[in-house]
Coordinates of C-alpha atoms in Angstrom, one line a residue:
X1 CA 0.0 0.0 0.0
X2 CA 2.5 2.4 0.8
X3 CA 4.9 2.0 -2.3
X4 CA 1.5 2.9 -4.3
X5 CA 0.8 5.9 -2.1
X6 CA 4.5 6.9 -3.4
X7 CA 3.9 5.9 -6.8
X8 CA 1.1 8.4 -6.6
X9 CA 2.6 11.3 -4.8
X10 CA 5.8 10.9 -7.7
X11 CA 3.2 11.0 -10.5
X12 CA 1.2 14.1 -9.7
X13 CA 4.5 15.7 -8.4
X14 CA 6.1 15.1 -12.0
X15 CA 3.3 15.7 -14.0
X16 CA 2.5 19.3 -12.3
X17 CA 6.2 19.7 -12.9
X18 CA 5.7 18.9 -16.5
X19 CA 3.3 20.9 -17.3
X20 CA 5.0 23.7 -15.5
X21 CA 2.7 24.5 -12.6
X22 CA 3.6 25.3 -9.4
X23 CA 1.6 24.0 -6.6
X24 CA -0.5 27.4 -6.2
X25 CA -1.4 26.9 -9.6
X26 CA -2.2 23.5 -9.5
X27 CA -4.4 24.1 -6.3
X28 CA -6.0 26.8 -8.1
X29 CA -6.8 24.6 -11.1
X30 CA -8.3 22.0 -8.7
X31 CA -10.2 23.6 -6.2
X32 CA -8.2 22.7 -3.3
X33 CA -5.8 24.6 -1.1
X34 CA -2.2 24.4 -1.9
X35 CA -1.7 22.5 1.4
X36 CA -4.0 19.8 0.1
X37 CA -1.9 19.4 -3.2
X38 CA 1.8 19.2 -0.9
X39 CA 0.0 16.4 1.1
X40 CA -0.7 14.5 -2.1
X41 CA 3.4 15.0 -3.4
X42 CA 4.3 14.1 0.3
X43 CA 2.4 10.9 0.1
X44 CA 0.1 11.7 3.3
X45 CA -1.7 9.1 4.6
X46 CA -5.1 11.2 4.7
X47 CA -6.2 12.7 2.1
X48 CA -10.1 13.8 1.6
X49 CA -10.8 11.7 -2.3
X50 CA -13.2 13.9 -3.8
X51 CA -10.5 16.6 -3.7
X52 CA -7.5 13.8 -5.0
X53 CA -9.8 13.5 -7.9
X54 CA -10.2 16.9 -8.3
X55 CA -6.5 17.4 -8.6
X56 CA -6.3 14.5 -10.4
X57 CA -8.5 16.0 -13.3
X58 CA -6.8 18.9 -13.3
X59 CA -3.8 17.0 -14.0
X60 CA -5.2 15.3 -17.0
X61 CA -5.6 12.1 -14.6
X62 CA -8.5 9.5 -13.4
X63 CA -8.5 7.9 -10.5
X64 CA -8.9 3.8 -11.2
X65 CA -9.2 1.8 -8.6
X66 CA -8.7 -2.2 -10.2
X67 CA -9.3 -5.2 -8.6
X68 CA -6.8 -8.0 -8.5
X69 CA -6.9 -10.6 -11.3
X70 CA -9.9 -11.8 -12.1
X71 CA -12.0 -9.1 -10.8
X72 CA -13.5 -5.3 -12.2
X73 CA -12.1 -1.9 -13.0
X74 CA -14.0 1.0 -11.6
X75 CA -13.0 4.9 -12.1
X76 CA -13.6 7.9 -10.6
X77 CA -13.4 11.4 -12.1
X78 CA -13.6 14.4 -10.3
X79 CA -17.8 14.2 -11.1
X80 CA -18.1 10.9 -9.6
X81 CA -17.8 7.3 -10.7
X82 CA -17.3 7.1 -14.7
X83 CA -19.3 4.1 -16.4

């Protein structure tokens, strides 16, 4: 669980830094405080999900949650559960 949480954290941290943003504008982009977007490159253990989607989003991202072998994909976007 926790090397995922980093995996996480390193992907949004990269991306923002690809597309140039800094965290205030990435935050701003979101709808979240710029707090909330330094908890999610730290890797913090509690983070609220609606707004990790939202950042997500802004980051051209989806969250997917996928089940182990044999089971279902499900994704959330910042609106909510995709079909």
């Amino acid at each position: 669980m926790q090397e995922a949480v980093r995996d996480l954290a390193a992907r949004v941290r990269d991306r923002r830094r690809a597309l140039s943003l800094t965290q205030q504008d990435l935050a701003d982009l979101a709808g979240v405080s710029e707090r909330f977007v330094r908890f999610v490159e730290q890797g913090k253990a509690s983070v609220r999900l609606d707004a990790l989607a939202a950042v997500l989003d802004a980051l051209g991202f989806e969250l997917a949650v996928v089940a182990r072998p044999g089971g279902t994909e499900t994704r959330v976007t910042a609106g909510g559960h995709a079909p």
